[in-house]
Structures are given as C-alpha cells and as structure tokens.
mmCIF file of C-alpha atoms in Angstrom:
data_model
loop_
_atom_site.group_PDB
_atom_site.id
_atom_site.type_symbol
_atom_site.label_atom_id
_atom_site.label_comp_id
_atom_site.label_asym_id
_atom_site.label_seq_id
_atom_site.Cartn_x
_atom_site.Cartn_y
_atom_site.Cartn_z
ATOM 1 C CA MET A 1 19.645 79.589 108.719
ATOM 2 C CA LEU A 2 18.801 75.969 107.766
ATOM 3 C CA GLU A 3 15.734 74.631 106.848
ATOM 4 C CA VAL A 4 15.066 70.840 105.958
ATOM 5 C CA THR A 5 11.579 70.204 104.621
ATOM 6 C CA ASP A 6 13.611 68.288 101.275
ATOM 7 C CA SER A 7 15.518 66.429 103.762
ATOM 8 C CA GLN A 8 16.727 63.526 103.026
ATOM 9 C CA LEU A 9 18.202 60.874 105.864
ATOM 10 C CA SER A 10 20.967 58.754 104.392
ATOM 11 C CA GLN A 11 21.816 57.211 106.964
ATOM 12 C CA TYR A 12 21.783 56.257 110.725
ATOM 13 C CA VAL A 13 23.149 54.522 113.308
ATOM 14 C CA LEU A 14 21.794 54.281 117.157
ATOM 15 C CA HIS A 15 24.333 53.257 119.517
ATOM 16 C CA TYR A 16 23.642 52.897 123.893
ATOM 17 C CA VAL A 17 26.383 55.126 126.065
ATOM 18 C CA GLY A 18 26.562 54.524 129.630
ATOM 19 C CA ASP A 19 27.086 52.193 132.084
ATOM 20 C CA GLY A 20 28.452 48.517 129.219
ATOM 21 C CA THR A 21 28.077 50.979 126.004
ATOM 22 C CA ILE A 22 26.857 48.502 122.618
ATOM 23 C CA LEU A 23 28.250 49.781 120.028
ATOM 24 C CA THR A 24 26.041 47.959 117.164
ATOM 25 C CA ASP A 25 27.038 47.394 113.171
ATOM 26 C CA GLU A 26 23.896 48.073 112.050
ATOM 27 C CA VAL A 27 23.759 51.308 109.640
ATOM 28 C CA TYR A 28 20.190 51.715 108.049
ATOM 29 C CA GLU A 29 19.495 53.542 104.835
ATOM 30 C CA ARG A 30 16.121 55.752 103.778
ATOM 31 C CA PRO A 31 14.075 54.446 106.400
ATOM 32 C CA GLN A 32 10.758 54.454 105.478
ATOM 33 C CA LEU A 33 8.390 57.525 104.929
ATOM 34 C CA GLU A 34 6.449 57.595 108.250
ATOM 35 C CA MET A 35 9.707 56.672 110.375
ATOM 36 C CA GLU A 36 12.438 59.308 107.861
ATOM 37 C CA ALA A 37 9.522 62.112 109.061
ATOM 38 C CA ALA A 38 9.897 60.679 112.707
ATOM 39 C CA LEU A 39 13.979 60.535 112.835
ATOM 40 C CA THR A 40 14.596 64.434 111.228
ATOM 41 C CA GLN A 41 11.792 65.961 114.066
ATOM 42 C CA LEU A 42 14.262 63.889 116.530
ATOM 43 C CA ALA A 43 17.336 65.697 114.879
ATOM 44 C CA PHE A 44 15.630 68.750 114.049
ATOM 45 C CA GLY A 45 12.697 69.673 116.255
ATOM 46 C CA LYS A 46 14.087 70.939 119.036
ATOM 47 C CA ILE A 47 17.369 72.254 117.666
ATOM 48 C CA GLU A 48 18.493 76.502 118.831
ATOM 49 C CA LEU A 49 19.536 77.353 114.704
ATOM 50 C CA GLU A 50 19.243 81.226 116.303
ATOM 51 C CA GLN A 51 23.160 80.998 118.013
ATOM 52 C CA ALA A 52 25.610 79.372 115.603
ATOM 53 C CA TYR A 53 28.814 77.911 117.347
ATOM 54 C CA GLU A 54 32.443 76.589 116.190
ATOM 55 C CA PHE A 55 35.138 73.419 116.859
ATOM 56 C CA PHE A 56 37.825 74.707 118.662
ATOM 57 C CA HIS A 57 40.556 73.303 121.366
ATOM 58 C CA GLU A 58 43.536 75.050 122.748
ATOM 59 C CA THR A 59 46.224 74.083 120.870
ATOM 60 C CA SER A 60 45.098 72.780 117.321
ATOM 61 C CA LEU A 61 41.368 71.765 116.062
ATOM 62 C CA ASP A 62 43.788 68.630 115.311
ATOM 63 C CA HIS A 63 43.147 67.890 118.603
ATOM 64 C CA ASN A 64 39.549 68.239 119.282
ATOM 65 C CA GLU A 65 37.563 64.802 118.454
ATOM 66 C CA ILE A 66 33.822 65.092 118.116
ATOM 67 C CA TYR A 67 36.239 67.493 114.590
ATOM 68 C CA ASN A 68 37.994 65.522 113.608
ATOM 69 C CA TYR A 69 35.035 62.086 113.333
ATOM 70 C CA VAL A 70 32.784 64.969 111.550
ATOM 71 C CA GLN A 71 35.214 65.382 109.377
ATOM 72 C CA ALA A 72 36.645 62.061 108.707
ATOM 73 C CA ILE A 73 32.135 61.094 107.483
ATOM 74 C CA PHE A 74 32.151 64.332 105.279
ATOM 75 C CA ALA A 75 35.108 63.576 103.499
ATOM 76 C CA GLU A 76 33.919 59.470 103.068
ATOM 77 C CA ARG A 77 30.755 58.431 103.462
ATOM 78 C CA ARG A 78 32.294 54.791 104.544
ATOM 79 C CA ASN A 79 33.486 56.173 107.396
ATOM 80 C CA PHE A 80 29.768 56.257 108.523
ATOM 81 C CA LEU A 81 30.550 53.984 111.022
ATOM 82 C CA THR A 82 33.602 53.432 112.181
ATOM 83 C CA GLN A 83 33.664 57.180 113.108
ATOM 84 C CA SER A 84 30.097 56.903 115.010
ATOM 85 C CA LYS A 85 31.556 54.549 116.919
ATOM 86 C CA HIS A 86 34.126 56.519 117.833
ATOM 87 C CA ILE A 87 31.762 59.525 118.700
ATOM 88 C CA ALA A 88 29.144 57.011 120.999
ATOM 89 C CA THR A 89 33.453 55.760 122.857
ATOM 90 C CA HIS A 90 33.337 60.088 123.499
ATOM 91 C CA LEU A 91 30.635 60.272 124.538
ATOM 92 C CA ALA A 92 31.102 58.157 126.997
ATOM 93 C CA ALA A 93 34.162 58.375 128.084
ATOM 94 C CA SER A 94 32.767 62.443 128.691
ATOM 95 C CA SER A 95 29.621 61.614 130.339
ATOM 96 C CA ASN A 96 31.196 60.087 133.912
ATOM 97 C CA HIS A 97 29.445 61.431 136.239
ATOM 98 C CA PRO A 98 27.047 59.985 138.496
ATOM 99 C CA GLY A 99 24.667 62.055 137.502
ATOM 100 C CA ILE A 100 24.451 61.149 133.913
ATOM 101 C CA LYS A 101 21.467 58.902 132.701
ATOM 102 C CA ASP A 102 22.644 56.327 129.836
ATOM 103 C CA GLY A 103 20.121 56.470 127.142
ATOM 104 C CA GLU A 104 20.815 56.039 123.091
ATOM 105 C CA LEU A 105 22.192 57.570 121.381
ATOM 106 C CA PHE A 106 21.547 58.388 117.626
ATOM 107 C CA ILE A 107 23.725 59.654 114.582
ATOM 108 C CA GLY A 108 22.364 60.511 111.448
ATOM 109 C CA LEU A 109 23.377 61.509 107.949
ATOM 110 C CA PHE A 110 20.627 64.275 106.327
ATOM 111 C CA ASP A 111 21.269 65.570 102.274
ATOM 112 C CA ASN A 112 19.947 67.571 100.595
ATOM 113 C CA CYS A 113 19.109 70.705 104.087
ATOM 114 C CA LEU A 114 19.220 74.161 102.663
ATOM 115 C CA TRP A 115 21.910 76.688 104.095
ATOM 116 C CA ASN A 116 21.529 79.906 102.862
ATOM 117 C CA ASN A 117 19.206 78.534 99.954
ATOM 118 C CA GLN A 118 22.633 75.864 98.872
ATOM 119 C CA PRO A 119 22.398 72.015 99.400
ATOM 120 C CA LYS A 120 24.532 70.879 102.488
ATOM 121 C CA THR A 121 25.249 68.150 103.843
ATOM 122 C CA VAL A 122 24.380 67.574 107.855
ATOM 123 C CA LEU A 123 25.530 65.615 111.123
ATOM 124 C CA SER A 124 22.453 65.205 113.961
ATOM 125 C CA ILE A 125 23.734 63.731 117.451
ATOM 126 C CA VAL A 126 20.814 63.339 119.777
ATOM 127 C CA LYS A 127 21.734 61.615 123.375
ATOM 128 C CA VAL A 128 17.357 60.572 124.220
ATOM 129 C CA GLU A 129 17.984 59.555 128.194
ATOM 130 C CA ASP A 130 14.288 58.936 128.821
ATOM 131 C CA LYS A 131 11.232 57.111 127.106
ATOM 132 C CA GLU A 132 7.887 56.831 127.598
ATOM 133 C CA LEU A 133 5.053 54.972 127.301
ATOM 134 C CA PHE A 134 2.509 54.901 124.279
ATOM 135 C CA LEU A 135 -0.381 52.388 124.259
ATOM 136 C CA ASP A 136 -0.653 50.938 121.032
ATOM 137 C CA VAL A 137 -3.756 49.211 120.174
ATOM 138 C CA LYS A 138 -4.163 46.267 117.715
ATOM 139 C CA SER A 139 -7.487 45.643 116.013
ATOM 140 C CA GLU A 140 -7.071 41.718 116.091
ATOM 141 C CA ASP A 141 -10.350 39.327 115.312
ATOM 142 C CA GLY A 142 -12.341 42.129 115.411
ATOM 143 C CA LYS A 143 -11.328 43.049 119.101
ATOM 144 C CA LEU A 144 -8.920 45.606 120.063
ATOM 145 C CA ALA A 145 -5.902 44.454 122.143
ATOM 146 C CA MET A 146 -3.770 47.047 124.282
ATOM 147 C CA ASN A 147 -0.514 47.431 125.554
ATOM 148 C CA GLY A 148 2.009 49.640 126.868
ATOM 149 C CA VAL A 149 5.755 50.352 124.691
ATOM 150 C CA ASP A 150 8.550 52.109 126.283
ATOM 151 C CA GLY A 151 9.687 54.903 123.138
ATOM 152 C CA ILE A 152 10.915 58.013 122.565
ATOM 153 C CA ASN A 153 8.760 61.063 121.595
ATOM 154 C CA VAL A 154 10.322 62.606 119.297
ATOM 155 C CA LYS A 155 8.984 66.233 120.169
ATOM 156 C CA ARG A 156 10.853 66.242 122.816
ATOM 157 C CA ALA A 157 13.665 68.409 123.589
ATOM 158 C CA TYR A 158 16.836 65.944 123.824
ATOM 159 C CA ASN A 159 21.009 67.317 124.041
ATOM 160 C CA SER A 160 21.093 66.937 120.786
ATOM 161 C CA VAL A 161 23.646 68.911 118.472
ATOM 162 C CA VAL A 162 22.993 69.796 114.147
ATOM 163 C CA ILE A 163 26.685 69.886 112.277
ATOM 164 C CA VAL A 164 26.632 70.901 108.738
ATOM 165 C CA ASP A 165 29.391 70.918 106.127
ATOM 166 C CA MET A 166 30.652 74.064 104.896
ATOM 167 C CA GLY A 167 33.291 72.128 103.253
ATOM 168 C CA ALA A 168 37.009 72.158 102.617
ATOM 169 C CA GLU A 169 38.041 74.850 103.606
ATOM 170 C CA GLU A 170 35.695 76.454 106.124
ATOM 171 C CA LYS A 171 34.386 75.267 109.544
ATOM 172 C CA PRO A 172 31.773 73.309 109.975
ATOM 173 C CA ALA A 173 28.915 75.489 111.423
ATOM 174 C CA VAL A 174 26.819 74.286 115.584
ATOM 175 C CA PHE A 175 24.164 74.280 116.491
ATOM 176 C CA ILE A 176 22.801 72.896 119.769
ATOM 177 C CA LYS A 177 20.481 71.630 122.564
ATOM 178 C CA THR A 178 20.527 71.344 126.020
ATOM 179 C CA LYS A 179 17.929 69.142 127.940
ATOM 180 C CA LYS A 180 19.045 70.891 130.981
ATOM 181 C CA LYS A 181 21.245 74.404 132.123
ATOM 182 C CA GLU A 182 23.212 71.209 134.265
ATOM 183 C CA ASP A 183 23.894 69.420 130.632
ATOM 184 C CA VAL A 184 26.709 71.723 129.232
ATOM 185 C CA LEU A 185 29.048 71.421 130.935
ATOM 186 C CA TYR A 186 29.291 67.692 129.747
ATOM 187 C CA TRP A 187 27.539 68.360 126.292
ATOM 188 C CA GLN A 188 29.086 71.291 125.068
ATOM 189 C CA GLU A 189 32.877 71.694 126.586
ATOM 190 C CA ARG A 190 33.298 68.260 127.113
ATOM 191 C CA PHE A 191 31.691 66.387 124.546
ATOM 192 C CA LEU A 192 31.699 68.678 121.551
ATOM 193 C CA LYS A 193 34.189 70.889 122.721
ATOM 194 C CA VAL A 194 32.368 74.126 121.105
ATOM 195 C CA LYS A 195 32.479 77.526 121.009
ATOM 196 C CA VAL A 196 29.992 81.176 120.491
ATOM 197 C CA SER A 197 31.257 81.533 116.577
ATOM 198 C CA ASP A 198 28.896 85.119 116.488
ATOM 199 C CA GLU A 199 29.952 86.918 120.084
ATOM 200 C CA SER A 200 28.096 89.437 119.486
ATOM 201 C CA TYR A 201 25.098 87.485 119.466
ATOM 202 C CA TYR A 202 25.247 85.519 122.716
ATOM 203 C CA ASN A 203 26.671 89.158 124.295
ATOM 204 C CA THR A 204 23.410 91.235 123.049
ATOM 205 C CA ASN A 205 20.727 87.438 124.169
ATOM 206 C CA GLN A 206 22.529 87.548 127.766
ATOM 207 C CA ALA A 207 22.851 91.350 128.516
ATOM 208 C CA LEU A 208 18.824 91.429 127.399
ATOM 209 C CA ILE A 209 18.757 88.898 129.556
ATOM 210 C CA GLN A 210 20.121 89.383 132.118
ATOM 211 C CA CYS A 211 18.903 92.454 132.555
ATOM 212 C CA LYS A 212 15.241 91.791 132.715
ATOM 213 C CA LYS A 213 15.599 89.404 134.709
ATOM 214 C CA PHE A 214 17.760 92.726 137.007
ATOM 215 C CA ILE A 215 14.197 94.509 136.506
ATOM 216 C CA LEU A 216 11.545 91.884 136.835
ATOM 217 C CA LYS A 217 12.863 90.991 140.080
ATOM 218 C CA GLU A 218 13.674 94.225 141.733
ATOM 219 C CA GLU A 219 11.308 94.412 144.517
ATOM 220 C CA ALA A 220 11.681 97.953 144.748
ATOM 221 C CA PHE A 221 10.743 98.779 142.178
ATOM 222 C CA SER A 222 6.914 99.668 141.153
ATOM 223 C CA ASN A 223 5.061 97.360 137.727
ATOM 224 C CA PRO A 224 4.590 100.143 136.048
ATOM 225 C CA GLN A 225 8.093 101.319 136.406
ATOM 226 C CA LYS A 226 9.122 97.742 135.923
ATOM 227 C CA LEU A 227 7.208 98.372 132.609
ATOM 228 C CA GLU A 228 8.806 101.539 131.862
ATOM 229 C CA TYR A 229 12.101 100.279 132.505
ATOM 230 C CA LEU A 230 11.701 97.283 129.851
ATOM 231 C CA ASN A 231 10.634 99.351 127.355
ATOM 232 C CA LYS A 232 13.512 101.831 127.938
ATOM 233 C CA THR A 233 15.777 98.514 127.962
ATOM 234 C CA LEU A 234 14.778 97.171 124.055
ATOM 235 C CA GLU A 235 15.126 101.451 123.648
ATOM 236 C CA PHE A 236 18.556 101.715 124.001
ATOM 237 C CA PHE A 237 19.537 98.223 122.905
ATOM 238 C CA ARG A 238 17.896 99.438 119.646
ATOM 239 C CA GLN A 239 19.024 102.904 119.273
ATOM 240 C CA GLU A 240 22.491 102.122 120.594
ATOM 241 C CA ASP A 241 25.501 100.505 118.545
ATOM 242 C CA GLU A 242 27.780 99.537 121.627
ATOM 243 C CA PHE A 243 26.128 98.608 124.884
ATOM 244 C CA ALA A 244 28.187 100.265 127.975
ATOM 245 C CA VAL A 245 26.594 99.221 130.655
ATOM 246 C CA ASP A 246 27.605 102.701 131.864
ATOM 247 C CA ASP A 247 25.180 104.406 129.202
ATOM 248 C CA TYR A 248 22.831 101.817 129.463
ATOM 249 C CA ILE A 249 21.943 102.173 133.230
ATOM 250 C CA GLU A 250 22.681 106.124 133.558
ATOM 251 C CA GLN A 251 20.246 106.815 129.823
ATOM 252 C CA VAL A 252 17.071 103.648 130.888
ATOM 253 C CA PHE A 253 16.712 104.074 135.380
ATOM 254 C CA GLU A 254 15.837 107.713 136.795
ATOM 255 C CA ARG A 255 17.629 106.411 140.564
ATOM 256 C CA VAL A 256 18.924 103.380 140.925
ATOM 257 C CA GLU A 257 20.984 102.865 144.716
ATOM 258 C CA ASP A 258 24.839 101.838 144.518
ATOM 259 C CA VAL A 259 23.539 98.483 145.794
ATOM 260 C CA GLN A 260 21.701 98.054 142.885
ATOM 261 C CA LYS A 261 23.831 99.349 140.607
ATOM 262 C CA ASP A 262 26.252 97.715 141.800
ATOM 263 C CA ILE A 263 24.526 93.972 141.356
ATOM 264 C CA LEU A 264 23.380 95.294 137.796
ATOM 265 C CA THR A 265 27.281 96.616 136.798
ATOM 266 C CA GLN A 266 27.937 92.623 138.024
ATOM 267 C CA THR A 267 25.926 90.978 136.568
ATOM 268 C CA ILE A 268 25.868 92.527 132.995
ATOM 269 C CA LYS A 269 29.359 93.904 132.446
ATOM 270 C CA PRO A 270 30.422 90.972 131.064
ATOM 271 C CA TYR A 271 28.252 90.925 128.193
ATOM 272 C CA GLU A 272 29.905 94.665 126.791
ATOM 273 C CA THR A 273 29.562 93.920 123.417
ATOM 274 C CA ILE A 274 29.313 95.586 119.895
ATOM 275 C CA ILE A 275 25.043 95.153 119.430
ATOM 276 C CA SER A 276 23.415 92.213 117.303
ATOM 277 C CA GLU A 277 19.996 93.573 116.148
ATOM 278 C CA SER A 278 19.719 89.144 114.961
ATOM 279 C CA ALA A 279 19.569 88.918 119.104
ATOM 280 C CA ILE A 280 17.416 92.100 119.898
ATOM 281 C CA ALA A 281 14.554 90.718 117.307
ATOM 282 C CA LYS A 282 14.715 87.387 119.592
ATOM 283 C CA VAL A 283 15.316 88.512 122.922
ATOM 284 C CA GLU A 284 12.330 91.312 122.368
ATOM 285 C CA LYS A 285 9.239 88.167 122.441
ATOM 286 C CA THR A 286 9.952 87.532 125.944
ATOM 287 C CA TYR A 287 10.149 90.913 127.033
ATOM 288 C CA LYS A 288 5.888 90.153 128.361
ATOM 289 C CA ARG A 289 3.988 93.314 128.814
ATOM 290 C CA LYS A 290 1.988 91.892 131.698
ATOM 291 C CA ILE A 291 1.180 93.184 135.932
ATOM 292 C CA LYS A 292 0.217 90.600 137.679
ATOM 293 C CA LEU A 293 -2.357 91.497 140.408
ATOM 294 C CA ASP A 294 -3.045 88.725 142.976
ATOM 295 C CA ASP A 295 -6.434 88.341 142.081
ATOM 296 C CA ARG A 296 -5.618 86.229 138.953
ATOM 297 C CA VAL A 297 -6.378 90.257 137.308
ATOM 298 C CA GLU A 298 -3.880 90.920 134.455
ATOM 299 C CA ILE A 299 -3.472 94.165 132.763
ATOM 300 C CA GLN A 300 -1.605 93.591 129.805
ATOM 301 C CA VAL A 301 0.176 96.664 128.444
ATOM 302 C CA SER A 302 1.449 96.891 125.086
ATOM 303 C CA VAL A 303 2.687 100.528 125.069
ATOM 304 C CA GLN A 304 5.508 100.253 123.209
ATOM 305 C CA ASP A 305 6.458 104.495 124.450
ATOM 306 C CA ALA A 306 8.577 103.711 127.892
ATOM 307 C CA GLU A 307 7.041 107.338 129.042
ATOM 308 C CA GLU A 308 3.956 107.100 127.769
ATOM 309 C CA ILE A 309 3.526 103.983 130.515
ATOM 310 C CA SER A 310 3.599 106.916 133.373
ATOM 311 C CA ARG A 311 0.941 108.808 131.461
ATOM 312 C CA ILE A 312 -1.280 106.386 131.548
ATOM 313 C CA ILE A 313 -1.094 103.793 134.057
ATOM 314 C CA GLU A 314 -1.382 105.611 137.824
ATOM 315 C CA VAL A 315 -1.546 103.519 140.893
ATOM 316 C CA GLY A 316 -2.848 104.749 143.947
ATOM 317 C CA TYR A 317 -4.244 103.369 147.599
ATOM 318 C CA ASP A 318 -7.981 104.017 148.615
ATOM 319 C CA GLU A 319 -7.877 104.026 152.620
ATOM 320 C CA VAL A 320 -11.653 103.260 152.856
ATOM 321 C CA THR A 321 -10.946 99.505 151.617
ATOM 322 C CA LYS A 322 -7.092 99.844 152.551
ATOM 323 C CA ARG A 323 -6.008 97.746 148.902
ATOM 324 C CA LYS A 324 -3.825 99.034 146.024
ATOM 325 C CA PHE A 325 -5.159 100.159 142.974
ATOM 326 C CA TYR A 326 -4.535 101.123 138.881
ATOM 327 C CA LYS A 327 -6.032 103.535 137.533
ATOM 328 C CA ILE A 328 -5.620 104.099 133.705
ATOM 329 C CA TYR A 329 -6.287 106.106 131.699
ATOM 330 C CA PHE A 330 -7.395 106.040 127.637
ATOM 331 C CA ASP A 331 -9.335 107.672 124.557
ATOM 332 C CA GLU A 332 -11.417 105.237 123.792
ATOM 333 C CA GLU A 333 -12.037 101.975 123.573
ATOM 334 C CA GLN A 334 -11.541 99.584 121.337
#
C-alpha cells in the first residue's frame, strides 16, 4: 500500500490542455506547507489504490509514450519540464473528441512516499476540467469585503494517475482514477495505455459487483431471497478457491429459470478466475443488507448465515388490509 503522509512535493508544473494548448516554462519547487497539503490532496485524495495497473504496448513497451516520458523523469530530474510538456502534448492528442473538456494539467513529483515501508518517488498527473466558485472574504480598513474566485476544489475527483518508481529493473506501479465511466477509454486506454496488473483481483471484483447487480435487479426474487442470495454469494467466494460460473449458480440459487441463468452466465462468464481474498474484502462493504419498504421504512439485516435469513424473516399478505407485511422472529431485544 502507498503511504503519502510524510511525502514531499519536490517540483510541479501546470499546463493547459485543449483547444489552444498552453505549455508553460515555469517549474515550481517546494511550495509552502498549506499549498503542499492542498496539492497532495489533489494528487492522492481520490486515487484508487486497491487496483494496480501497469503500462503496456501491443508490440513493445518502448512504444508506450507515457511510460517513456515518466521513465525519463525518474532517471534524471532535470528532464522534468521537458517531459511534462511531452505528457501534456500527448494528452491533447488523446483528447480529440468533442465530449472531452479542456482543462489544467497538474504534474507533480513527490519524494518520500512509502511503498511497503520503502521510500519511493511518485509522479502524479491530474487533469482538472471543472472549476468552482469560492467566496474570498477579507478584512480591509475595518470592513469585510467579499469576492467570488474561480478555483479548483482539491477534494473533488478528477481524471488522475499516480505512478510509483519501482526501480530500473521493475515496471512502475500505476494507480488511476477516472471522473466518470465514459473517461476510461481516453484516459486509461488512449492516454496512459495501461492494463490491470493483477487479473485475479480485477476479475473477482467485477464478478462480485455483477452478481450483486443481477440479484438486486431480478424482480422474481423477493427481498428476503435477495438477502439470502447476497449472503450465499459472499459465502461462495470466501469458501472457494476459483470462481466458476456453473458452480456458483448451482450452489447459490435454489431455482433459476433458463432465461435468468443465460443472462447471468453471459454477464459473469468473462470474470471466471482464481479468487482474490483482498477483492472480497473490498466489495463486501458494498453488499448492503437492507430491505426498503414503500413507506420509508428500512430493515437492516446483519445476519451472515444465509440459511438463517429464511428462518427469521417471513413475508405475508394481509387479506383484510390488502397489504403486504414482514414478520420478524427474534429471541430477545438488545
């Protein structure tokens, strides 16, 4: 895991990428503490560190532009400005689509970032496309003056990448964040040209996400059934070494129609893999065990045993009121 608490921003630059790209010639070094904290937040605050990526190219890694620019910076810091301009120019060429906005490009070189407790140099690249209005309040001659200032919210998510220098003998570790799904194509595939470095983590993550989506959206399942199938899904991934679609469907679902089975199989078949325990730990947090009712009532179920759900929750229909109900069994109140 990457730790940046004691990192130091040694140098950084700002370019403008878009219609009329502006490549600046000024490199800033060691900003004041408040500015450094803000830029550190911008660089690392929203980056996703669970899934690592790596640079690649279909024929030779030497043809991957960003890989070469970054390696040149890591090899010799005096190359920073020149290579940052190459990065900005390559991003501009990769952004040739009317749906991609212009914006500022922050590129920063951070020292003393810890990777498994080992100090590493890290390069951050952040594309800022949206600014916000901030109110600047100052006291002048005993009076308060307020002005609106367009600025960058460093706590927001932007298209960004963090690249860790792993040494001359090893590929850099890459971590990315895209602002929205539509940006994956141009940011991840065109600009950076990176691929997942741990396929089992990625496939386990995606399989769990798609299984959850199928269960929650399937109208033929009652809410208690959905809770049961979610729990059984997590149990399957915890107990098995490999995710195989046929085994999963057989062990988790009591009855499933052929149409449902076909839809689920087509969705999750590409993610068959050796199961990653770390991916389970991450996705499990998103498996919310709630039953939402139409009168703004939620039933929170923390039962981990899938079989127990059917024993403590009963669904019924009241002929008198013509309304559905839940009956919940328990031994004592807490």
